[in-house]
Amino acid sequence: MERKTVLVSGGAGYIGSHTAVELINAGYDVVIADNLSNSDISGVEGVRAITGVDVPFVNVDCCDKQAFAQLFEQYNFDSVIHFAAYKAVGESVADPMKYYRNNLLSFINVVDLMRQYGRHNIVFSSSATVYGEADTLPVTEATERKAATSAYGNTKQMCEDILRDASGAYEQINGIALRYFNPIGAHPSALIGELPRGVPQNLVPYITQTAAGVRECLSIFGDDYPTEDGSCLRDYIDIVDLAKAHLAAINRMTEGRCNAKYEVFNVGTGRAVSVFELVKTFEKVNNLKLNYKVAPRRQGDVVAVWADTALANKELGWQAERSLEDTLRSAWEWEKRVRNIK
Ligand code: NAD
Ligand code: WQD
């Protein structure tokens, strides 16, 4: 069978690098494009080390259409997975134009160039953030999207709409938007993982950095929410499981099994986990005590969100498999490797 190539934009980053590994292991050729604005070459080197394949890497800003077009000249891929975006929610509120410029322009260029070069399949990295504070839980793909409360969230909604409209209007273009819940953990090899710059905004990297002594104390944002233990509920999805959902989406598209020109899937576990439960599980499986305290609620946090995964299970033939315990072990193994802790 002819080998197929997939362009992975933002593939040096956290989710992109894990996805590149799964694609390569499944027999795809992969090209990674990234401007390393929130990553470094170690992500690409990790992919190469795990797979034993010398994956091509192109340092390019997807917002630079001319430079980005060179890639389309050079490589004959029919599918792209577009990860390249900024993702810090708070920063996007403080500097919205930075987010609109990067996240929208890079995606518009992807769609335009796919059309221009006669290519077909686009998978877009969307987010559970599009649901906001949902009226009913768990959320299905049909659950109403609430007005975004950050420029970041708004870019996710806008790119979903761009993909819906483009795949509706242009015969050649097919789109799948994957709405990720809370991706956590690292590859079992500990050769790739999450590399946040500065103070981590997300829970698990804050936990692992606290355990490593890089941060003094984890703040648990709120213990007075209307949940069983008072902390927020989320759907934490293992990073390798999440990567495999991308493989399933690419297989579906390249094998012509889509039910519509544009499809949306929730990518989560279907299980709600509280902040306290996550912290306790981390302590237990890694046999350590974490320094933590209860702090005031964080502005903008939703109380609870978790996925109804029935559609992804049925249509993508995919489901989350790795246990929370194994995922939290992998997160700590990765942090230890990064910090040189034995
Ligand atoms: P990441 O920052 O690790 O990866 C994004 C990569 O894109 C980085 O390597 C960065 O250098 C690159 N990039 C950014 N702008 C670029 C540009 N203009 N040109 C080329 N490269 C560019 O983030 P991640 O966690 O791997 O997220 C990947 C995607 O998934 C993003 O679109 C993000 O919004 C989305 N997402 C992430 C989460 C999460 O919690 N991590 C949840 C839902 C959705
Ligand atoms: C999880 C829980 C916090 C840090 C964000 C984005 C979302 C998506 C995923 C991209 C919450 C609590 C956190 C800490 C804490 N990203 N927490 N102490 O907010 O669910 O989602 O990342 O699309 O758009 O908003 O994830 O990891 O920040 O928080 O108590 O130091 O942990 O309050 O309940 P969140 P998170």
mmCIF file of N, CA and C in Angstrom, residues 65-66 68-70 72-73 108-120 122 170 172-173:
data_model
loop_
_atom_site.group_PDB
_atom_site.id
_atom_site.type_symbol
_atom_site.label_atom_id
_atom_site.label_comp_id
_atom_site.label_asym_id
_atom_site.label_seq_id
_atom_site.Cartn_x
_atom_site.Cartn_y
_atom_site.Cartn_z
ATOM 1 N N LYS A 65 2.473 32.995 5.309
ATOM 2 C CA LYS A 65 1.866 32.143 4.277
ATOM 3 C C LYS A 65 2.873 31.708 3.209
ATOM 4 N N GLN A 66 3.722 32.633 2.825
ATOM 5 C CA GLN A 66 4.701 32.297 1.772
ATOM 6 C C GLN A 66 5.648 31.194 2.214
ATOM 7 N N PHE A 68 5.137 29.099 4.658
ATOM 8 C CA PHE A 68 4.343 27.892 4.932
ATOM 9 C C PHE A 68 4.044 27.162 3.609
ATOM 10 N N ALA A 69 3.830 27.936 2.555
ATOM 11 C CA ALA A 69 3.502 27.339 1.249
ATOM 12 C C ALA A 69 4.652 26.461 0.733
ATOM 13 N N GLN A 70 5.880 26.792 1.130
ATOM 14 C CA GLN A 70 7.040 25.995 0.691
ATOM 15 C C GLN A 70 6.893 24.528 1.080
ATOM 16 N N PHE A 72 4.138 22.909 1.348
ATOM 17 C CA PHE A 72 3.162 22.266 0.470
ATOM 18 C C PHE A 72 3.802 21.955 -0.882
ATOM 19 N N GLU A 73 4.788 22.773 -1.265
ATOM 20 C CA GLU A 73 5.533 22.513 -2.496
ATOM 21 C C GLU A 73 6.388 21.260 -2.327
ATOM 22 N N ILE A 108 -6.316 29.974 9.103
ATOM 23 C CA ILE A 108 -6.800 30.431 7.783
ATOM 24 C C ILE A 108 -5.784 30.041 6.705
ATOM 25 N N ASN A 109 -4.501 30.195 7.024
ATOM 26 C CA ASN A 109 -3.461 29.798 6.056
ATOM 27 C C ASN A 109 -3.516 28.295 5.770
ATOM 28 N N VAL A 110 -3.745 27.506 6.804
ATOM 29 C CA VAL A 110 -3.847 26.053 6.586
ATOM 30 C C VAL A 110 -4.978 25.754 5.601
ATOM 31 N N VAL A 111 -6.131 26.330 5.860
ATOM 32 C CA VAL A 111 -7.296 26.030 5.006
ATOM 33 C C VAL A 111 -7.040 26.530 3.580
ATOM 34 N N ASP A 112 -6.547 27.742 3.455
ATOM 35 C CA ASP A 112 -6.276 28.306 2.117
ATOM 36 C C ASP A 112 -5.269 27.450 1.343
ATOM 37 N N LEU A 113 -4.187 27.058 2.027
ATOM 38 C CA LEU A 113 -3.139 26.306 1.328
ATOM 39 C C LEU A 113 -3.601 24.891 0.985
ATOM 40 N N MET A 114 -4.382 24.286 1.849
ATOM 41 C CA MET A 114 -4.938 22.956 1.528
ATOM 42 C C MET A 114 -5.773 23.061 0.256
ATOM 43 N N ARG A 115 -6.548 24.127 0.155
ATOM 44 C CA ARG A 115 -7.368 24.323 -1.063
ATOM 45 C C ARG A 115 -6.478 24.553 -2.268
ATOM 46 N N GLN A 116 -5.564 25.491 -2.093
ATOM 47 C CA GLN A 116 -4.701 25.897 -3.199
ATOM 48 C C GLN A 116 -3.910 24.721 -3.768
ATOM 49 N N TYR A 117 -3.482 23.818 -2.885
ATOM 50 C CA TYR A 117 -2.648 22.700 -3.340
ATOM 51 C C TYR A 117 -3.453 21.409 -3.546
ATOM 52 N N GLY A 118 -4.768 21.512 -3.525
ATOM 53 C CA GLY A 118 -5.605 20.350 -3.836
ATOM 54 C C GLY A 118 -5.533 19.234 -2.805
ATOM 55 N N ARG A 119 -5.337 19.616 -1.521
ATOM 56 C CA ARG A 119 -5.267 18.609 -0.449
ATOM 57 C C ARG A 119 -6.622 18.554 0.271
ATOM 58 N N HIS A 120 -6.833 17.509 1.109
ATOM 59 C CA HIS A 120 -8.206 17.238 1.522
ATOM 60 C C HIS A 120 -8.575 17.339 3.003
ATOM 61 N N ILE A 122 -8.528 17.967 7.078
ATOM 62 C CA ILE A 122 -8.029 18.857 8.129
ATOM 63 C C ILE A 122 -8.598 18.419 9.480
ATOM 64 N N TYR A 170 -16.498 23.924 0.155
ATOM 65 C CA TYR A 170 -15.515 23.436 -0.823
ATOM 66 C C TYR A 170 -15.537 21.920 -0.866
ATOM 67 N N GLN A 172 -13.668 19.764 -1.932
ATOM 68 C CA GLN A 172 -12.434 19.036 -1.699
ATOM 69 C C GLN A 172 -12.083 18.914 -0.204
ATOM 70 N N ILE A 173 -12.585 19.830 0.613
ATOM 71 C CA ILE A 173 -12.125 19.888 2.018
ATOM 72 C C ILE A 173 -13.046 19.107 2.966
#
